[in-house]
PDB file of C-alpha atoms and ligand atoms in Angstrom:
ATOM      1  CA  UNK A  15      26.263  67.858-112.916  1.00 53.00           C
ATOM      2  CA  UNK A  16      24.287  65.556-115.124  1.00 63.00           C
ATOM      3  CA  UNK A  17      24.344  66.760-119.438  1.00 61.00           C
ATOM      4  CA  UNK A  18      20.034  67.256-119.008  1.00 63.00           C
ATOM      5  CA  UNK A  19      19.972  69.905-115.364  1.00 61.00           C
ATOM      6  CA  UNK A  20      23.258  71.582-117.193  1.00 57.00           C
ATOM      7  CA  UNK A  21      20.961  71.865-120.101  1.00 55.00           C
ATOM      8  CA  UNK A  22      17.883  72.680-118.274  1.00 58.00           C
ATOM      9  CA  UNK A  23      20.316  75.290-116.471  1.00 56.00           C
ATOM     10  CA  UNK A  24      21.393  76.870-119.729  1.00 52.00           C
ATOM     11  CA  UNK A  25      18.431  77.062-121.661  1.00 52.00           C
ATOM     12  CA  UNK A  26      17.154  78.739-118.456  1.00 54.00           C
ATOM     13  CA  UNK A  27      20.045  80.972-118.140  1.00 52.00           C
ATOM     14  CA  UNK A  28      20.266  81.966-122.210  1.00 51.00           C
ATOM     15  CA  UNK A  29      16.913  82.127-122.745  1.00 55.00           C
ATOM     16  CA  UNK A  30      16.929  85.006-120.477  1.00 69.00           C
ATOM     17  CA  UNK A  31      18.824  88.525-121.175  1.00 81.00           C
ATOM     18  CA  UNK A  32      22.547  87.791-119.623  1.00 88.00           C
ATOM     19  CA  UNK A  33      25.045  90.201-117.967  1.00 95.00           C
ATOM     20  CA  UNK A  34      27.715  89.812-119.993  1.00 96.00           C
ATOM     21  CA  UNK A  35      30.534  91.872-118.568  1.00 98.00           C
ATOM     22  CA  UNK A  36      33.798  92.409-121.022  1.00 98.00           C
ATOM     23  CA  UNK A  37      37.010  94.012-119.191  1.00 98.00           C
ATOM     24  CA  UNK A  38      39.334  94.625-122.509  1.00 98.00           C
ATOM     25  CA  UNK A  39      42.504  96.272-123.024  1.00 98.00           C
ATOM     26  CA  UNK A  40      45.191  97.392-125.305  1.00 98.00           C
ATOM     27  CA  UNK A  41      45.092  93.961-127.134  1.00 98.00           C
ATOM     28  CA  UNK A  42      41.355  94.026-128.104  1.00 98.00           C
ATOM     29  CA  UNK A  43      42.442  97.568-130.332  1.00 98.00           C
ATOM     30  CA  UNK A  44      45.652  96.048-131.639  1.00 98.00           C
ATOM     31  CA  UNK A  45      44.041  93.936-134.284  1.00 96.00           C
ATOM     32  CA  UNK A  46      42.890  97.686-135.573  1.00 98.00           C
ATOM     33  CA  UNK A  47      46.269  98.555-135.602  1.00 97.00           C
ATOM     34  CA  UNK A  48      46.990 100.103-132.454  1.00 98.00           C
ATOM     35  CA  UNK A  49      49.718  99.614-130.678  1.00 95.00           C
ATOM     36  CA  UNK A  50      50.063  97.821-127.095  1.00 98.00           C
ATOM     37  CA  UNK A  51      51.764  99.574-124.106  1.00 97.00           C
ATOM     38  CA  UNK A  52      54.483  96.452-123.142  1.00 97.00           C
ATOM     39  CA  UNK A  53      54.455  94.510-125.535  1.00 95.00           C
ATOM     40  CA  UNK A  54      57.778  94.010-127.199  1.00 94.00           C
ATOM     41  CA  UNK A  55      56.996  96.664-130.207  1.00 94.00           C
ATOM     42  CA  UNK A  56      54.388  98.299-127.434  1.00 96.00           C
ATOM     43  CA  UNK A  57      54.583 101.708-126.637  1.00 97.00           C
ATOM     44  CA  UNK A  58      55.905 102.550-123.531  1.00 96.00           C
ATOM     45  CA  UNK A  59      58.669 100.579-124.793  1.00 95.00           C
ATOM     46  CA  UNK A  60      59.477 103.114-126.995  1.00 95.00           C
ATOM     47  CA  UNK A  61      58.985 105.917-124.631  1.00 96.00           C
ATOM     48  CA  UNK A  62      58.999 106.397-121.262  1.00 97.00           C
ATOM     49  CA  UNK A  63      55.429 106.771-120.092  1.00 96.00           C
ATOM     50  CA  UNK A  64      56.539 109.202-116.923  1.00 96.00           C
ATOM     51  CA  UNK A  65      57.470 111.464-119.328  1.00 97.00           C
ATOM     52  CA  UNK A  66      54.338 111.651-121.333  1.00 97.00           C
ATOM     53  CA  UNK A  67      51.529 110.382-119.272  1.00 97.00           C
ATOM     54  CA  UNK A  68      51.925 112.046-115.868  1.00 97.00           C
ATOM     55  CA  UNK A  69      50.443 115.282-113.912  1.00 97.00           C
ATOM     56  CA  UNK A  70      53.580 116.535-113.501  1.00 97.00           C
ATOM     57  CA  UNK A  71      54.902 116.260-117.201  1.00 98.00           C
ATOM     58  CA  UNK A  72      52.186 118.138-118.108  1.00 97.00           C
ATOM     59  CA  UNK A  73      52.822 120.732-115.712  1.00 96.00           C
ATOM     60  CA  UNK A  74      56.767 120.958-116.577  1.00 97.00           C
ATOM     61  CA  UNK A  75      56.180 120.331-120.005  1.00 97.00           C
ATOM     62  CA  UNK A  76      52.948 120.878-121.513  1.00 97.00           C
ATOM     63  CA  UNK A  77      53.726 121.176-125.137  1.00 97.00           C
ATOM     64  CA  UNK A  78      55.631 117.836-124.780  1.00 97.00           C
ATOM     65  CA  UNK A  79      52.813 116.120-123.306  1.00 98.00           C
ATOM     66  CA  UNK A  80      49.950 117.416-125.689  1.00 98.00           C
ATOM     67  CA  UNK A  81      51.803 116.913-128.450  1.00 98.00           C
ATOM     68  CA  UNK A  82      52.275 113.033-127.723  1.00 98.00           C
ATOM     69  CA  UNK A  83      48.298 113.071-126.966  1.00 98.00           C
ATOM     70  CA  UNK A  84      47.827 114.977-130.346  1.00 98.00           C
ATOM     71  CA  UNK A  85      49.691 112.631-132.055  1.00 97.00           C
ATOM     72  CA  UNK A  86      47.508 109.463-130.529  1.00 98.00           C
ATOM     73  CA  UNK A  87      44.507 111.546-130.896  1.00 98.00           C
ATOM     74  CA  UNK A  88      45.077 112.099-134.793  1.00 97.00           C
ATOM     75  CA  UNK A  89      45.944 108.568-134.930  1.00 98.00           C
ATOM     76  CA  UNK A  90      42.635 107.559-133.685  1.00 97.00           C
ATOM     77  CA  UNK A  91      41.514 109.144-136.847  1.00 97.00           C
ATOM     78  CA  UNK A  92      43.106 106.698-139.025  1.00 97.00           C
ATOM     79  CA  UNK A  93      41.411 103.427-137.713  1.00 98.00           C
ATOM     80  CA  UNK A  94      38.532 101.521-137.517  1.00 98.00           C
ATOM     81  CA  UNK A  95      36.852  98.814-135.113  1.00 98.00           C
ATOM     82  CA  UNK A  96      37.893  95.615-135.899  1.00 98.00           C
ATOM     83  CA  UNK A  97      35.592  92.445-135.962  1.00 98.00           C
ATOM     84  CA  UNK A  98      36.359  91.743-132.354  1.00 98.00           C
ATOM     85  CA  UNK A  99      34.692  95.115-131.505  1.00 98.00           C
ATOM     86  CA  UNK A 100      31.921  93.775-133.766  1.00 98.00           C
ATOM     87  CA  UNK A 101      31.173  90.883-131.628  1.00 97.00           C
ATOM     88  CA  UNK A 102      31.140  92.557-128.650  1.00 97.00           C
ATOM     89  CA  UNK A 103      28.569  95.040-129.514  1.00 97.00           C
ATOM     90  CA  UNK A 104      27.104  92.093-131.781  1.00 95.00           C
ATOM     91  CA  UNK A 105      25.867  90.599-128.105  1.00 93.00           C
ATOM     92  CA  UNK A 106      24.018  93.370-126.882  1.00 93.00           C
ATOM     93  CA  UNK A 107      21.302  92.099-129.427  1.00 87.00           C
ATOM     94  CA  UNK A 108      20.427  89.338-127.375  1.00 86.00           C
ATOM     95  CA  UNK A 109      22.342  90.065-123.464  1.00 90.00           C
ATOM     96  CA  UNK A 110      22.737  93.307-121.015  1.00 95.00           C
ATOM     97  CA  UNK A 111      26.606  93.942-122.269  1.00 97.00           C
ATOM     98  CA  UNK A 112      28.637  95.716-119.896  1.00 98.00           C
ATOM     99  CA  UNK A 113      32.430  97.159-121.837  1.00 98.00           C
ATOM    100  CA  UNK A 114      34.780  97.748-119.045  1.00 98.00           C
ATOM    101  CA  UNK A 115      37.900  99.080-120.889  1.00 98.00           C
ATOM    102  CA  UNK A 116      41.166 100.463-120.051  1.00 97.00           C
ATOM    103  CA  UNK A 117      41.568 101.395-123.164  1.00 98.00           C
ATOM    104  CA  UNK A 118      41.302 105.506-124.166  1.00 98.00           C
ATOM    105  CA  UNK A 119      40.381 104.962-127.929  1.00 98.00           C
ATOM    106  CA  UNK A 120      36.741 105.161-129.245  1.00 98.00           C
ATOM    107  CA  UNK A 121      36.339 101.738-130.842  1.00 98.00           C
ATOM    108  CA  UNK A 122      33.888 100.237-129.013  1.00 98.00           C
ATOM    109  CA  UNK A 123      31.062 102.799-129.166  1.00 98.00           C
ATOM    110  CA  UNK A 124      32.515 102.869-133.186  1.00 98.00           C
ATOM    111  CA  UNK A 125      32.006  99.555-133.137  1.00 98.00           C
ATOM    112  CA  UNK A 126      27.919 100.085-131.603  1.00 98.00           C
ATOM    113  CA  UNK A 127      28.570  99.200-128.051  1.00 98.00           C
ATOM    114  CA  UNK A 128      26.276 101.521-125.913  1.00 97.00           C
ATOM    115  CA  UNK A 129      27.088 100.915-122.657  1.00 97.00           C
ATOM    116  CA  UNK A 130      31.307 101.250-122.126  1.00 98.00           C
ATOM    117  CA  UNK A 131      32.934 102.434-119.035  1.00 97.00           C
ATOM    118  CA  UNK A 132      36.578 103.948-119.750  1.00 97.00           C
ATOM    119  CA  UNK A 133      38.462 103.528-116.302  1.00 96.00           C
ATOM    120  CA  UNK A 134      41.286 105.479-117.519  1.00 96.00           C
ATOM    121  CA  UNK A 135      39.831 108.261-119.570  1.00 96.00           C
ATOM    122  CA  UNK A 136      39.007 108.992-122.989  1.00 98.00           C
ATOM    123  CA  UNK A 137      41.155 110.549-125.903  1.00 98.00           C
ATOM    124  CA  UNK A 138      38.096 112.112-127.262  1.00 98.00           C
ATOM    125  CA  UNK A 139      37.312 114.241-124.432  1.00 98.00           C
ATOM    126  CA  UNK A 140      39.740 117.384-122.688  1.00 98.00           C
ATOM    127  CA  UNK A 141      39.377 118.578-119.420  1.00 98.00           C
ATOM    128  CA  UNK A 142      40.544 120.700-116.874  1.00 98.00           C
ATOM    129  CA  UNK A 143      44.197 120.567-116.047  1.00 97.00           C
ATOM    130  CA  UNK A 144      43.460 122.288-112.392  1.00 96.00           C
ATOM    131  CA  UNK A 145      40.555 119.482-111.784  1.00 95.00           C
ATOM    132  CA  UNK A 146      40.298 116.589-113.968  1.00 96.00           C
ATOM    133  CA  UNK A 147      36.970 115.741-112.551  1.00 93.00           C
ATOM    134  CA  UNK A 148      34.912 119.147-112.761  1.00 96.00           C
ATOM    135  CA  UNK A 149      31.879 117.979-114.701  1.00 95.00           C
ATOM    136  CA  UNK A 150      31.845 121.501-116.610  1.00 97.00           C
ATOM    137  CA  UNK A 151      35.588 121.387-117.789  1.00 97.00           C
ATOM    138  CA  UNK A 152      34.949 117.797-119.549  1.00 97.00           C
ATOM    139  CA  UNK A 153      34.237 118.252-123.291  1.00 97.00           C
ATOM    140  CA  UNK A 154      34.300 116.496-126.399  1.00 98.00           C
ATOM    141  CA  UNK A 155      37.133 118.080-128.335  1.00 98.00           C
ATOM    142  CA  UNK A 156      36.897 116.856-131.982  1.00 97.00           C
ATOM    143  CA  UNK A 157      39.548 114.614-132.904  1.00 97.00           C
ATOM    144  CA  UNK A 158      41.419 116.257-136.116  1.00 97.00           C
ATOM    145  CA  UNK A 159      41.673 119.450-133.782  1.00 97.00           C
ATOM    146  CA  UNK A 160      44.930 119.477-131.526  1.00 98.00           C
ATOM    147  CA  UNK A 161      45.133 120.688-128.093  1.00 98.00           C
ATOM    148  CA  UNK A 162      47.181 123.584-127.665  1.00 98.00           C
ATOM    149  CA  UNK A 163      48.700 125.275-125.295  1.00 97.00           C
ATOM    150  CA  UNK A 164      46.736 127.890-124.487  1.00 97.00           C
ATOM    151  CA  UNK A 165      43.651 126.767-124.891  1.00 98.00           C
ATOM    152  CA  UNK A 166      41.659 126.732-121.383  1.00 98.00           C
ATOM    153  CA  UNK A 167      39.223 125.048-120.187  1.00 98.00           C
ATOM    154  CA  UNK A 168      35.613 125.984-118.518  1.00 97.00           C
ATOM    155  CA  UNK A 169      37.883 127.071-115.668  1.00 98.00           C
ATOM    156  CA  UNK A 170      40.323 129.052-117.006  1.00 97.00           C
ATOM    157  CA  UNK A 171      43.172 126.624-116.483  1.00 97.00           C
ATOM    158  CA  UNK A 172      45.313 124.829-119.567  1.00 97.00           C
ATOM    159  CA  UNK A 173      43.237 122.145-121.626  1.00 98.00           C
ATOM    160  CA  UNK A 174      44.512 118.759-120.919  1.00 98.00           C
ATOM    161  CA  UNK A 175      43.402 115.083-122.341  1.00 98.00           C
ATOM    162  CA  UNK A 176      41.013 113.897-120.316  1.00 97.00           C
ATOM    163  CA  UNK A 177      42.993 110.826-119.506  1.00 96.00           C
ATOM    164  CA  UNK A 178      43.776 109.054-116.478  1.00 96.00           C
ATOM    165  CA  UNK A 179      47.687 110.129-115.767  1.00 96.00           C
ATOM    166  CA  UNK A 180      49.827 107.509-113.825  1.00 95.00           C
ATOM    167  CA  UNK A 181      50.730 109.759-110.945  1.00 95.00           C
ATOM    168  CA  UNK A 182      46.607 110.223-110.432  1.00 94.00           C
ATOM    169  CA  UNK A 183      44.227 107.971-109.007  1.00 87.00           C
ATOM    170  CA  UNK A 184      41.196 106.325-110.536  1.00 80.00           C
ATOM    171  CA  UNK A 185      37.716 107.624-109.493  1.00 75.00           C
ATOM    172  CA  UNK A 186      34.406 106.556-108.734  1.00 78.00           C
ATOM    173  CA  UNK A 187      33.962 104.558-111.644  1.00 85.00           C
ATOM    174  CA  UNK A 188      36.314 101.744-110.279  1.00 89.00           C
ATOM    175  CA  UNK A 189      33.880 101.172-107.558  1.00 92.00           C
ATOM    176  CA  UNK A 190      30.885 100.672-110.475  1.00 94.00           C
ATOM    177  CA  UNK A 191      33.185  98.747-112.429  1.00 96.00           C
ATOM    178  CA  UNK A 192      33.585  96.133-109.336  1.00 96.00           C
ATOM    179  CA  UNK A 193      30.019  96.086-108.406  1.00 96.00           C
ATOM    180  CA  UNK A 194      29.852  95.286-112.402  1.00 97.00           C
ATOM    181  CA  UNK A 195      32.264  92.471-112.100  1.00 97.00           C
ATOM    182  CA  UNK A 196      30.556  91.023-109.035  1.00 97.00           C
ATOM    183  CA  UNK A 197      27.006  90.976-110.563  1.00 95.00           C
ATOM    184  CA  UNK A 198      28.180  89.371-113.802  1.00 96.00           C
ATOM    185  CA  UNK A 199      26.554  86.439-115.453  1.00 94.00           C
ATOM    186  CA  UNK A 200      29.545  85.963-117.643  1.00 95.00           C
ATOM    187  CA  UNK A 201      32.939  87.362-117.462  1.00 97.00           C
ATOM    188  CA  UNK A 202      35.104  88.166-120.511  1.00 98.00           C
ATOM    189  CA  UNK A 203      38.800  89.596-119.683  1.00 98.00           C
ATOM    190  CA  UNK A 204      40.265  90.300-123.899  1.00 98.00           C
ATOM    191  CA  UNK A 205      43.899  91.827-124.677  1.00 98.00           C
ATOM    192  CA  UNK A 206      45.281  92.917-121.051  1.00 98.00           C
ATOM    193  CA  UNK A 207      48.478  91.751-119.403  1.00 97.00           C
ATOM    194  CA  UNK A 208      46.284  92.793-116.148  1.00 96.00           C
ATOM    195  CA  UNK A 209      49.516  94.682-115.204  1.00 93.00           C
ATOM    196  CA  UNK A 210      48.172  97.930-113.717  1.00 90.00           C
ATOM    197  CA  UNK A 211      45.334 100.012-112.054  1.00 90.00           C
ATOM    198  CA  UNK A 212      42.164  98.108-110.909  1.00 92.00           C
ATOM    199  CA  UNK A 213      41.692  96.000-113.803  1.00 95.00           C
ATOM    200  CA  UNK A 214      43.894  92.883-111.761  1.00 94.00           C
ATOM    201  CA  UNK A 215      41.737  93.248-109.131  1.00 95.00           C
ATOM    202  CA  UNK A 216      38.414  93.108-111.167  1.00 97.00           C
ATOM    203  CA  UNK A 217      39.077  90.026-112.318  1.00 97.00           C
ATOM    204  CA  UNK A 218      39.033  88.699-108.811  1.00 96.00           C
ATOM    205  CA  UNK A 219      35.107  89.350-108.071  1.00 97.00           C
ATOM    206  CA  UNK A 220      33.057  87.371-110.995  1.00 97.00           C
ATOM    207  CA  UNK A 221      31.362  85.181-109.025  1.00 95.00           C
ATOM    208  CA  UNK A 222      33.082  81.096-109.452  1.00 92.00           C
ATOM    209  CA  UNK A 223      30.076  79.349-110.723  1.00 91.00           C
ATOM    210  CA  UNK A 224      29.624  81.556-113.662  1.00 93.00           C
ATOM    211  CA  UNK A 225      31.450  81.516-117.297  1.00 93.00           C
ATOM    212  CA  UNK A 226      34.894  83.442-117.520  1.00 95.00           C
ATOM    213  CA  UNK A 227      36.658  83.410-120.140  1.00 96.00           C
ATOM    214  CA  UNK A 228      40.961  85.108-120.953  1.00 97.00           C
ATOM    215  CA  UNK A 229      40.888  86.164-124.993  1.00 98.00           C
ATOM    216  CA  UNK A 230      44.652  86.749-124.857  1.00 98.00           C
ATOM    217  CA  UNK A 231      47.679  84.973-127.073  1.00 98.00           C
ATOM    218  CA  UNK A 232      49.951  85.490-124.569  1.00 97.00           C
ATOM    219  CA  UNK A 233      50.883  82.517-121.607  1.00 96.00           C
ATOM    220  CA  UNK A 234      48.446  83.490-118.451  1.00 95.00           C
ATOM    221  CA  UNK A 235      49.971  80.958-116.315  1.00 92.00           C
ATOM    222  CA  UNK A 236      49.869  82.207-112.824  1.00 90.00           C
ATOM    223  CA  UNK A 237      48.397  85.513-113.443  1.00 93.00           C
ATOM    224  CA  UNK A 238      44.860  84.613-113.436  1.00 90.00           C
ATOM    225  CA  UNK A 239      42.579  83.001-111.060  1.00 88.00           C
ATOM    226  CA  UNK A 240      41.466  79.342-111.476  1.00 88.00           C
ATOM    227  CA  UNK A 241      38.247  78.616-113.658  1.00 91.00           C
ATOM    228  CA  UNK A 242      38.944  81.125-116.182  1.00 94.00           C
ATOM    229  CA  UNK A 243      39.157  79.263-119.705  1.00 95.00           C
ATOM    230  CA  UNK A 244      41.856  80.696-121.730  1.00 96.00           C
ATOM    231  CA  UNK A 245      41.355  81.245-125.213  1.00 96.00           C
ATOM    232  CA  UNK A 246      44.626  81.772-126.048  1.00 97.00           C
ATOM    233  CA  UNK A 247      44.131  83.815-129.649  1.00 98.00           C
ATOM    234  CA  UNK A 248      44.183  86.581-130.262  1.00 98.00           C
ATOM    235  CA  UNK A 249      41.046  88.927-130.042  1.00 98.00           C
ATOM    236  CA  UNK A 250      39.515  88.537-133.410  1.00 98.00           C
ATOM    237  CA  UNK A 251      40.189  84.983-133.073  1.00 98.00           C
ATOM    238  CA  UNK A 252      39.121  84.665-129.667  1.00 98.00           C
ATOM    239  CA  UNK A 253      35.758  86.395-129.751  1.00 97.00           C
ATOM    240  CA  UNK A 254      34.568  84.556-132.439  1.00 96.00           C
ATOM    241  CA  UNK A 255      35.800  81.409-131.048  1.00 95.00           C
ATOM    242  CA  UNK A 256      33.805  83.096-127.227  1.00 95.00           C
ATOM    243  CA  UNK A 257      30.536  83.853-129.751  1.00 92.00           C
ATOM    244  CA  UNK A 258      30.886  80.083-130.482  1.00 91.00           C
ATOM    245  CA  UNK A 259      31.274  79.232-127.226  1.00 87.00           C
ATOM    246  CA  UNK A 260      28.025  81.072-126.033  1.00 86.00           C
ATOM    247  CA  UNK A 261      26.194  79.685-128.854  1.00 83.00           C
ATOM    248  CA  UNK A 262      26.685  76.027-127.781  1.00 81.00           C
ATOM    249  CA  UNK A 263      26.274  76.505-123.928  1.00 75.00           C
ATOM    250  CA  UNK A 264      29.948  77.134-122.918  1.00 79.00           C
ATOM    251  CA  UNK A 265      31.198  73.902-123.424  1.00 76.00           C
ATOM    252  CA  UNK A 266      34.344  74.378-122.042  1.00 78.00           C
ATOM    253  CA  UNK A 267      33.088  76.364-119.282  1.00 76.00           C
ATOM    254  CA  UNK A 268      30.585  72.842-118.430  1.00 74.00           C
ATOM    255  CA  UNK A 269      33.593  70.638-118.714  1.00 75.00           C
ATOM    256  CA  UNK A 270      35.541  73.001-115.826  1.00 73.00           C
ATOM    257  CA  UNK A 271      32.874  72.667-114.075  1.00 71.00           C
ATOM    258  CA  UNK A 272      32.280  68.933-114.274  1.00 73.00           C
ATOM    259  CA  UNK A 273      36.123  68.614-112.863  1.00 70.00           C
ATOM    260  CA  UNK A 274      37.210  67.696-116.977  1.00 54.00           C
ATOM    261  CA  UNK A 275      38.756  70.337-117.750  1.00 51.00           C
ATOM    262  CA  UNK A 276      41.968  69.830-119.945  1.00 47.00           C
TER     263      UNK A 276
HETATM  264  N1  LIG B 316      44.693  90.320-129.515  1.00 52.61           N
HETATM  265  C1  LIG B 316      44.476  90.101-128.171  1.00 52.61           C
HETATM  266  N2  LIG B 316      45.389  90.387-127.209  1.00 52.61           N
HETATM  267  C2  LIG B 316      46.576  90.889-127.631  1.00 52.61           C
HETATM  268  C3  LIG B 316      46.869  91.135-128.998  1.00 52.61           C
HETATM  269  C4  LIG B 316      45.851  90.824-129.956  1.00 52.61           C
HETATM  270  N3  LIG B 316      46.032  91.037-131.254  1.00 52.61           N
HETATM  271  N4  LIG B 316      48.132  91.654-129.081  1.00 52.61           N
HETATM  272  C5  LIG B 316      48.602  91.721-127.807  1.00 52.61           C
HETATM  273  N5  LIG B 316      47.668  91.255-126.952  1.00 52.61           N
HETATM  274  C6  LIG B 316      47.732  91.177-125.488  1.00 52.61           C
HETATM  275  C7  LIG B 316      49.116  91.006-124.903  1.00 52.61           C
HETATM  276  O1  LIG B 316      49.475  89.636-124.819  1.00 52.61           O
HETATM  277  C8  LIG B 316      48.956  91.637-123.524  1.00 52.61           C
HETATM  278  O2  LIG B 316      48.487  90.691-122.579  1.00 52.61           O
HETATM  279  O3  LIG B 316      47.254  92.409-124.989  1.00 52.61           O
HETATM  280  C9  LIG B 316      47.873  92.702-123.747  1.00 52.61           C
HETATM  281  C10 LIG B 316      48.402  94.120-123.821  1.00 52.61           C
HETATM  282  O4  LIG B 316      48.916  94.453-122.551  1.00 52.61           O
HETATM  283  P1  LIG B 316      49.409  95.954-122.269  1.00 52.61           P
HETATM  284  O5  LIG B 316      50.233  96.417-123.376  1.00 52.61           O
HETATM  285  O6  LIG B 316      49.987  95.942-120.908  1.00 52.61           O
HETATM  286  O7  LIG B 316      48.060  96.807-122.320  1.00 52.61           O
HETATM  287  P2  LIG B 316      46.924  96.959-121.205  1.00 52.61           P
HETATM  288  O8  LIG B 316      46.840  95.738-120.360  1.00 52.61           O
HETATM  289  O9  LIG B 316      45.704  97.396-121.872  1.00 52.61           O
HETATM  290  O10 LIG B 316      47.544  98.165-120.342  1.00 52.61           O
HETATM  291  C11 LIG B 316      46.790  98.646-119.275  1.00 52.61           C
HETATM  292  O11 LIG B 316      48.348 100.387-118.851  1.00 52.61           O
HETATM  293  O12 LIG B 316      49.779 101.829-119.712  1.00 52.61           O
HETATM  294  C12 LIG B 316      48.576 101.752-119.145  1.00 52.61           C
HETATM  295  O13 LIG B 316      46.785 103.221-119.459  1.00 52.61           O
HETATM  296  C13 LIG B 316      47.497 102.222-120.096  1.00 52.61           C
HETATM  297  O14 LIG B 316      45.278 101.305-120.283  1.00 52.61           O
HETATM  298  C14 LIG B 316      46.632 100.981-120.290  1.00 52.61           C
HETATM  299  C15 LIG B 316      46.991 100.127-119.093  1.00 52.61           C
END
């Protein structure tokens, strides 16, 4: 594609709003402080997540299981968005910007991103622990207050996180999130190993002709499609180096494109 239609076709494509679709996970929050899930200090590494994070814990052993939530609930408390966050909401200045996160912490609507989609649940919210999904059991439950047991929801039942457990399945909202993917203008997967729930598939549907881009410092090698350009920093790093990137017409995005890629 000759340098002037691949300008033409930018300037056309910048100069109007863009879907920009961002599917982050643990990694985008760890430059805040938080910890990843499976990475070597990560923290199902340090506990067993069947233990902690399923339906039937909670049922066996609900003090267990809230108290772990408490604890990552009042540590929630003690951070802040980091400058990847920033960038991220930064966008929606100019573009449409989509957050598709896996991630159950607060720090992208912190941050001033106002349209984020949390496919596995959110530790600012409680809900029912006899139906996850009834829309009058989900509350905001204020963060420096811990669940206890005994405290019941709309329904009457126990008050549980409103987090996705692994022995439950994802709702709805993986369906939007795909229809998301498909219709993006440009793709952005930051800080996921990709290892579980919908998120490997999501990355499946961006369409091939438009920009996607890996912010992750880890090696991808096999475990993502072809085209995506790997920025392989990590996520402060990597979104300002992406924000560079969309500045100057996704360079490396026109080079796959034109068959030079490195
Ligand atoms: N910046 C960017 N990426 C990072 C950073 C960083 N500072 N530090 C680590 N990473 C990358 C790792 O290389 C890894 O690819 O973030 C990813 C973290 O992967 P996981 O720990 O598996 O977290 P995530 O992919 O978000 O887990 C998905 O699994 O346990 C469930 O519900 C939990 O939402 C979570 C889901």
């Amino acid at each position: 594609m000759c340098h002037i239609l691949r300008k033409t076709l930018y300037l056309q494509r910048m100069s109007v709003r863009q879907h920009i679709v961002f599917l982050t996970g643990a990694g985008i929050s760890a430059d805040s402080g938080l910890c990843t899930f499976r990475d070597p200090d990560g923290l199902w590494r340090q506990v067993d997540p069947l233990e902690f994070c399923t339906a039937s814990a909670l049922h066996e052993n609900p003090e267990r299981v809230l108290a772990f939530y408490n604890r990552r609930r009042r540590e929630l408390l003690s951070v802040r968005p980091n400058e990847a966050h920033r960038i991220v909401a930064e966008l929606e200045l100019i573009h449409d910007v989509t957050v598709i996160t896996q991630n159950v912490d607060d720090l992208h609507e912190r941050a001033g991103s106002t349209k984020v989609i949390h496919l596995h649940g959110e530790l600012t919210k409680v809900t029912s622990s006899r139906n996850r999904l009834n829309p009058d059991c989900i509350k905001d439950f204020p963060l420096e207050r811990p669940i206890l047991t005994g405290d019941l929801a709309a329904d009457g039942s126990q008050l549980r996180p409103a987090i996705l457990f692994f022995d439950e399945y994802p709702t709805f909202v993986s369906e939007y999130a795909a229809r998301l993917c498909r219709d993006a203008d440009v793709f952005v997967v930051v800080g996921t190993s990709l290892s579980v729930g919908v998120a490997p598939d999501l990355v499946l549907l961006p369409r091939k002709d438009v920009p996607r881009y890996l912010i992750d410092p880890d090696d991808f090698s096999g475990r993502i499609p072809d085209g995506y350009i790997h920025l392989r920093e990590k996520a402060v790093e990597g979104m300002r180096l992406f924000r560079k990137e969309a500045e100057e017409e996704f360079p490396s995005f026109a080079r796959v494109m034109d068959g030079r890629a490195e």
